[in-house]
Amino acid sequence: MSGKPKLGWAGLCNVSFGFFGIQIGFALQNANMSRVFQSLGSSIDDLPALWIAAPLTGLLVQPVIGHLSDRTWLGRLGRRRPYFLAGAVLACLALLVMPLQGILLGAAMLLWLLDASLNVAMEPFRAFVGDVLDKSQHTAGYAVQTAFIGGGAVVGSLFPSLLDALGVANVAPAGQIPDTVRYSFWAGGAILLAAVLWTVLNTQEYSPAQMEEFGEAAAPEIGPDLALAARSPLGALPWIGAGGALASCVAHWALAKELYLLAGLMAAYGAALAAAILLARAGRTTLLSSVVGDFAGMPPLMKRLALVQFFSWSALFIMWIYTTPIVAQYHFGATDPASPAYQAAANYVGRLFSIYNGVAAPAALIVLPWLARRLGKARTHAVSLIAGAAGFGSYLVLRDPAWLQVSEVAIGLAWASILAMPYAMLASSLPQSKLGVSMGLFNVFVVVPQLLVATVMHTVMDAFFPGAPVWTMAFAAATLMVAALFTLTLPKVD
């Protein structure tokens, strides 16, 4: 048994270069969709509901794509690359059509398509590193991937500001999208497709026979999940009951209608769990029973890291939804999306987002490895999350927008660590044969907190801080601190 051939820096870059383009797509989405929705007539109170598309598609798509990619082999095209390519083509189309929308519902539907396509392209990249690289290069591979994520996000975040500086119109009549955003989406779609094609054409995957030679067998055929078969389907009733109870509360107290989605998801998971158990007990195997079985049988370290991810990504989603209206209202004195001041604030948010993403590249390649050698991976992650919490908390006290750039540096350190450290800690506990589905299931704890933010935050803000979106940053800071505390409880990971 011999290890996989080691790749030089050029090879490591080829493996993850497609992520550069994918992250341009995510950055354009994250920095501009609130702006697009408000430009097309959405109120700030409706933003979380419109953003539900992003986490919901990730929740549904990532485990399924991971499961399927573990079992795919298309000859020269390989195992993961077909998904890169299909997702990139669809995401490119969504980015090309999005700026042409003049109807709010149309933009919301295209966000579903865009986010689903980006998830199809993105999810297999995490497993691709494990497939192609020798275990001794996994840490370097994820660091390079994080650097490309940061670089792509910088480019995507800065597009509108750069076009504004070049004289492209940054203000549009009410109900229309500014030219800076339109051209940014079109250019981003083209770059996304080109970057993914670069990885597809300049890498190769090991065949199932070669993986066996390396001692890393391909995913087995789906078989009965014995652990799932040993469970009672009655164990799913609490999930179904909780969903029904939440729906009743929403109806009785006239709570935010977005909570119906959360109730439906809880009940749907309970129903899926019951169905999977019954299928497993009958000796029948399906994609549903396999994915649910893998979810129920997560390794202990993965379960504990899932809590860290849950609270970390709650903070990030708050940032993506609310930073534009916060900066516009508190630092530029603007609440009208059609006003020049609001559009200037939106461009400034793009520059702020480029800072935290720009910090991620050197932090992942230099700062985090240096800290990890001295503190260990878990403590390094905790320190980074605490720095991010300080960055979010500073939004409550800073009124000079220039100082927000310092806040974004601290957030950038946390962002780099969130993208790299949990995956580095997790790698040793994941079986190679299920790397794709395991990464997809781990990312469930990236999207579930986003769904909670999208469904609950509006209700909380209306009840306690009406008309004061800046307080969402206090919630972001608090959730990162909770994530840091959970990180400190993790066992030592080499």
PDB file of C-alpha atoms in Angstrom, residues 313-431:
ATOM      1  CA  TRP A 313     -22.914  30.311  11.334  1.00  0.00           C
ATOM      2  CA  SER A 314     -25.808  31.951  13.169  1.00  0.00           C
ATOM      3  CA  ALA A 315     -23.577  34.999  13.548  1.00  0.00           C
ATOM      4  CA  LEU A 316     -22.464  34.982   9.927  1.00  0.00           C
ATOM      5  CA  PHE A 317     -26.003  34.854   8.562  1.00  0.00           C
ATOM      6  CA  ILE A 318     -27.036  37.762  10.774  1.00  0.00           C
ATOM      7  CA  MET A 319     -24.144  39.710   9.276  1.00  0.00           C
ATOM      8  CA  TRP A 320     -25.101  38.926   5.674  1.00  0.00           C
ATOM      9  CA  ILE A 321     -28.745  39.897   6.141  1.00  0.00           C
ATOM     10  CA  TYR A 322     -28.437  43.012   8.268  1.00  0.00           C
ATOM     11  CA  THR A 323     -25.089  44.724   7.615  1.00  0.00           C
ATOM     12  CA  THR A 324     -26.338  46.744   4.631  1.00  0.00           C
ATOM     13  CA  PRO A 325     -29.415  48.226   6.369  1.00  0.00           C
ATOM     14  CA  ILE A 326     -27.394  48.772   9.574  1.00  0.00           C
ATOM     15  CA  VAL A 327     -24.596  50.692   7.860  1.00  0.00           C
ATOM     16  CA  ALA A 328     -27.086  52.632   5.737  1.00  0.00           C
ATOM     17  CA  GLN A 329     -29.180  53.677   8.751  1.00  0.00           C
ATOM     18  CA  TYR A 330     -26.539  54.276  11.419  1.00  0.00           C
ATOM     19  CA  HIS A 331     -23.505  55.396   9.430  1.00  0.00           C
ATOM     20  CA  PHE A 332     -24.941  56.997   6.280  1.00  0.00           C
ATOM     21  CA  GLY A 333     -28.290  58.213   7.647  1.00  0.00           C
ATOM     22  CA  ALA A 334     -30.279  56.508   4.887  1.00  0.00           C
ATOM     23  CA  THR A 335     -33.282  54.186   4.964  1.00  0.00           C
ATOM     24  CA  ASP A 336     -34.633  54.727   1.436  1.00  0.00           C
ATOM     25  CA  PRO A 337     -33.132  52.096  -0.921  1.00  0.00           C
ATOM     26  CA  ALA A 338     -33.607  54.444  -3.899  1.00  0.00           C
ATOM     27  CA  SER A 339     -31.490  57.210  -2.338  1.00  0.00           C
ATOM     28  CA  PRO A 340     -27.852  57.867  -3.333  1.00  0.00           C
ATOM     29  CA  ALA A 341     -26.816  57.639   0.342  1.00  0.00           C
ATOM     30  CA  TYR A 342     -28.287  54.140   0.683  1.00  0.00           C
ATOM     31  CA  GLN A 343     -26.558  52.946  -2.488  1.00  0.00           C
ATOM     32  CA  ALA A 344     -23.281  54.456  -1.280  1.00  0.00           C
ATOM     33  CA  ALA A 345     -23.722  52.589   2.001  1.00  0.00           C
ATOM     34  CA  ALA A 346     -24.346  49.353   0.113  1.00  0.00           C
ATOM     35  CA  ASN A 347     -21.111  49.824  -1.819  1.00  0.00           C
ATOM     36  CA  TYR A 348     -19.292  50.524   1.436  1.00  0.00           C
ATOM     37  CA  VAL A 349     -20.623  47.270   2.868  1.00  0.00           C
ATOM     38  CA  GLY A 350     -19.128  45.538  -0.160  1.00  0.00           C
ATOM     39  CA  ARG A 351     -15.760  47.048   0.752  1.00  0.00           C
ATOM     40  CA  LEU A 352     -16.197  45.996   4.395  1.00  0.00           C
ATOM     41  CA  PHE A 353     -16.990  42.456   3.292  1.00  0.00           C
ATOM     42  CA  SER A 354     -13.904  42.477   1.079  1.00  0.00           C
ATOM     43  CA  ILE A 355     -11.817  43.216   4.190  1.00  0.00           C
ATOM     44  CA  TYR A 356     -12.994  40.250   6.222  1.00  0.00           C
ATOM     45  CA  ASN A 357     -12.633  38.013   3.197  1.00  0.00           C
ATOM     46  CA  GLY A 358      -9.241  39.474   2.330  1.00  0.00           C
ATOM     47  CA  VAL A 359      -8.001  38.799   5.860  1.00  0.00           C
ATOM     48  CA  ALA A 360      -9.061  35.149   5.506  1.00  0.00           C
ATOM     49  CA  ALA A 361      -6.369  34.263   2.957  1.00  0.00           C
ATOM     50  CA  PRO A 362      -3.242  35.290   4.948  1.00  0.00           C
ATOM     51  CA  ALA A 363      -4.898  34.208   8.200  1.00  0.00           C
ATOM     52  CA  ALA A 364      -5.494  30.688   6.867  1.00  0.00           C
ATOM     53  CA  LEU A 365      -2.025  30.323   5.372  1.00  0.00           C
ATOM     54  CA  ILE A 366       0.064  32.088   8.045  1.00  0.00           C
ATOM     55  CA  VAL A 367      -1.713  33.175  11.247  1.00  0.00           C
ATOM     56  CA  LEU A 368      -3.840  30.104  12.013  1.00  0.00           C
ATOM     57  CA  PRO A 369      -1.060  27.519  11.436  1.00  0.00           C
ATOM     58  CA  TRP A 370       1.264  29.607  13.648  1.00  0.00           C
ATOM     59  CA  LEU A 371      -1.337  29.761  16.421  1.00  0.00           C
ATOM     60  CA  ALA A 372      -2.245  26.081  16.034  1.00  0.00           C
ATOM     61  CA  ARG A 373       1.379  25.011  16.606  1.00  0.00           C
ATOM     62  CA  ARG A 374       1.378  26.899  19.900  1.00  0.00           C
ATOM     63  CA  LEU A 375      -2.201  26.572  21.163  1.00  0.00           C
ATOM     64  CA  GLY A 376      -3.594  23.555  19.350  1.00  0.00           C
ATOM     65  CA  LYS A 377      -6.402  23.588  16.811  1.00  0.00           C
ATOM     66  CA  ALA A 378      -9.301  23.849  19.254  1.00  0.00           C
ATOM     67  CA  ARG A 379      -7.861  26.754  21.267  1.00  0.00           C
ATOM     68  CA  THR A 380      -6.845  28.517  18.058  1.00  0.00           C
ATOM     69  CA  HIS A 381     -10.415  28.264  16.837  1.00  0.00           C
ATOM     70  CA  ALA A 382     -11.751  29.559  20.168  1.00  0.00           C
ATOM     71  CA  VAL A 383      -9.425  32.585  20.101  1.00  0.00           C
ATOM     72  CA  SER A 384     -10.475  33.360  16.530  1.00  0.00           C
ATOM     73  CA  LEU A 385     -14.179  33.163  17.405  1.00  0.00           C
ATOM     74  CA  ILE A 386     -13.692  35.495  20.384  1.00  0.00           C
ATOM     75  CA  ALA A 387     -11.985  37.989  18.063  1.00  0.00           C
ATOM     76  CA  GLY A 388     -14.964  37.776  15.719  1.00  0.00           C
ATOM     77  CA  ALA A 389     -17.375  38.356  18.611  1.00  0.00           C
ATOM     78  CA  ALA A 390     -15.495  41.540  19.479  1.00  0.00           C
ATOM     79  CA  GLY A 391     -15.768  42.659  15.850  1.00  0.00           C
ATOM     80  CA  PHE A 392     -19.538  42.183  15.794  1.00  0.00           C
ATOM     81  CA  GLY A 393     -19.993  43.820  19.178  1.00  0.00           C
ATOM     82  CA  SER A 394     -18.117  46.917  18.028  1.00  0.00           C
ATOM     83  CA  TYR A 395     -20.939  47.744  15.593  1.00  0.00           C
ATOM     84  CA  LEU A 396     -23.041  48.807  18.570  1.00  0.00           C
ATOM     85  CA  VAL A 397     -20.609  51.533  19.623  1.00  0.00           C
ATOM     86  CA  LEU A 398     -18.791  52.699  16.472  1.00  0.00           C
ATOM     87  CA  ARG A 399     -20.431  55.505  14.515  1.00  0.00           C
ATOM     88  CA  ASP A 400     -17.523  56.473  12.240  1.00  0.00           C
ATOM     89  CA  PRO A 401     -17.785  54.027   9.309  1.00  0.00           C
ATOM     90  CA  ALA A 402     -14.008  54.117   8.816  1.00  0.00           C
ATOM     91  CA  TRP A 403     -13.510  52.291  12.123  1.00  0.00           C
ATOM     92  CA  LEU A 404     -15.715  49.449  10.944  1.00  0.00           C
ATOM     93  CA  GLN A 405     -12.776  48.343   8.833  1.00  0.00           C
ATOM     94  CA  VAL A 406     -10.979  47.375  12.056  1.00  0.00           C
ATOM     95  CA  SER A 407     -14.067  45.422  13.108  1.00  0.00           C
ATOM     96  CA  GLU A 408     -13.940  43.504   9.836  1.00  0.00           C
ATOM     97  CA  VAL A 409     -10.308  42.497  10.410  1.00  0.00           C
ATOM     98  CA  ALA A 410     -11.366  40.757  13.638  1.00  0.00           C
ATOM     99  CA  ILE A 411     -14.341  39.168  11.874  1.00  0.00           C
ATOM    100  CA  GLY A 412     -11.971  38.055   9.098  1.00  0.00           C
ATOM    101  CA  LEU A 413      -9.855  36.060  11.548  1.00  0.00           C
ATOM    102  CA  ALA A 414     -12.986  34.272  12.771  1.00  0.00           C
ATOM    103  CA  TRP A 415     -14.130  33.671   9.184  1.00  0.00           C
ATOM    104  CA  ALA A 416     -10.802  32.098   8.223  1.00  0.00           C
ATOM    105  CA  SER A 417     -10.922  29.789  11.208  1.00  0.00           C
ATOM    106  CA  ILE A 418     -14.567  28.810  10.609  1.00  0.00           C
ATOM    107  CA  LEU A 419     -13.671  27.818   7.046  1.00  0.00           C
ATOM    108  CA  ALA A 420     -10.547  25.847   7.922  1.00  0.00           C
ATOM    109  CA  MET A 421     -10.247  24.664  11.522  1.00  0.00           C
ATOM    110  CA  PRO A 422     -13.441  22.581  11.957  1.00  0.00           C
ATOM    111  CA  TYR A 423     -12.655  20.684   8.739  1.00  0.00           C
ATOM    112  CA  ALA A 424      -9.048  20.154   9.780  1.00  0.00           C
ATOM    113  CA  MET A 425     -10.176  18.841  13.176  1.00  0.00           C
ATOM    114  CA  LEU A 426     -12.834  16.652  11.586  1.00  0.00           C
ATOM    115  CA  ALA A 427     -10.743  15.053   8.829  1.00  0.00           C
ATOM    116  CA  SER A 428      -9.246  12.327  11.010  1.00  0.00           C
ATOM    117  CA  SER A 429     -12.650  11.080  12.197  1.00  0.00           C
ATOM    118  CA  LEU A 430     -14.282  10.689   8.775  1.00  0.00           C
ATOM    119  CA  PRO A 431     -14.110   7.440   6.778  1.00  0.00           C
TER     120      PRO A 431
END
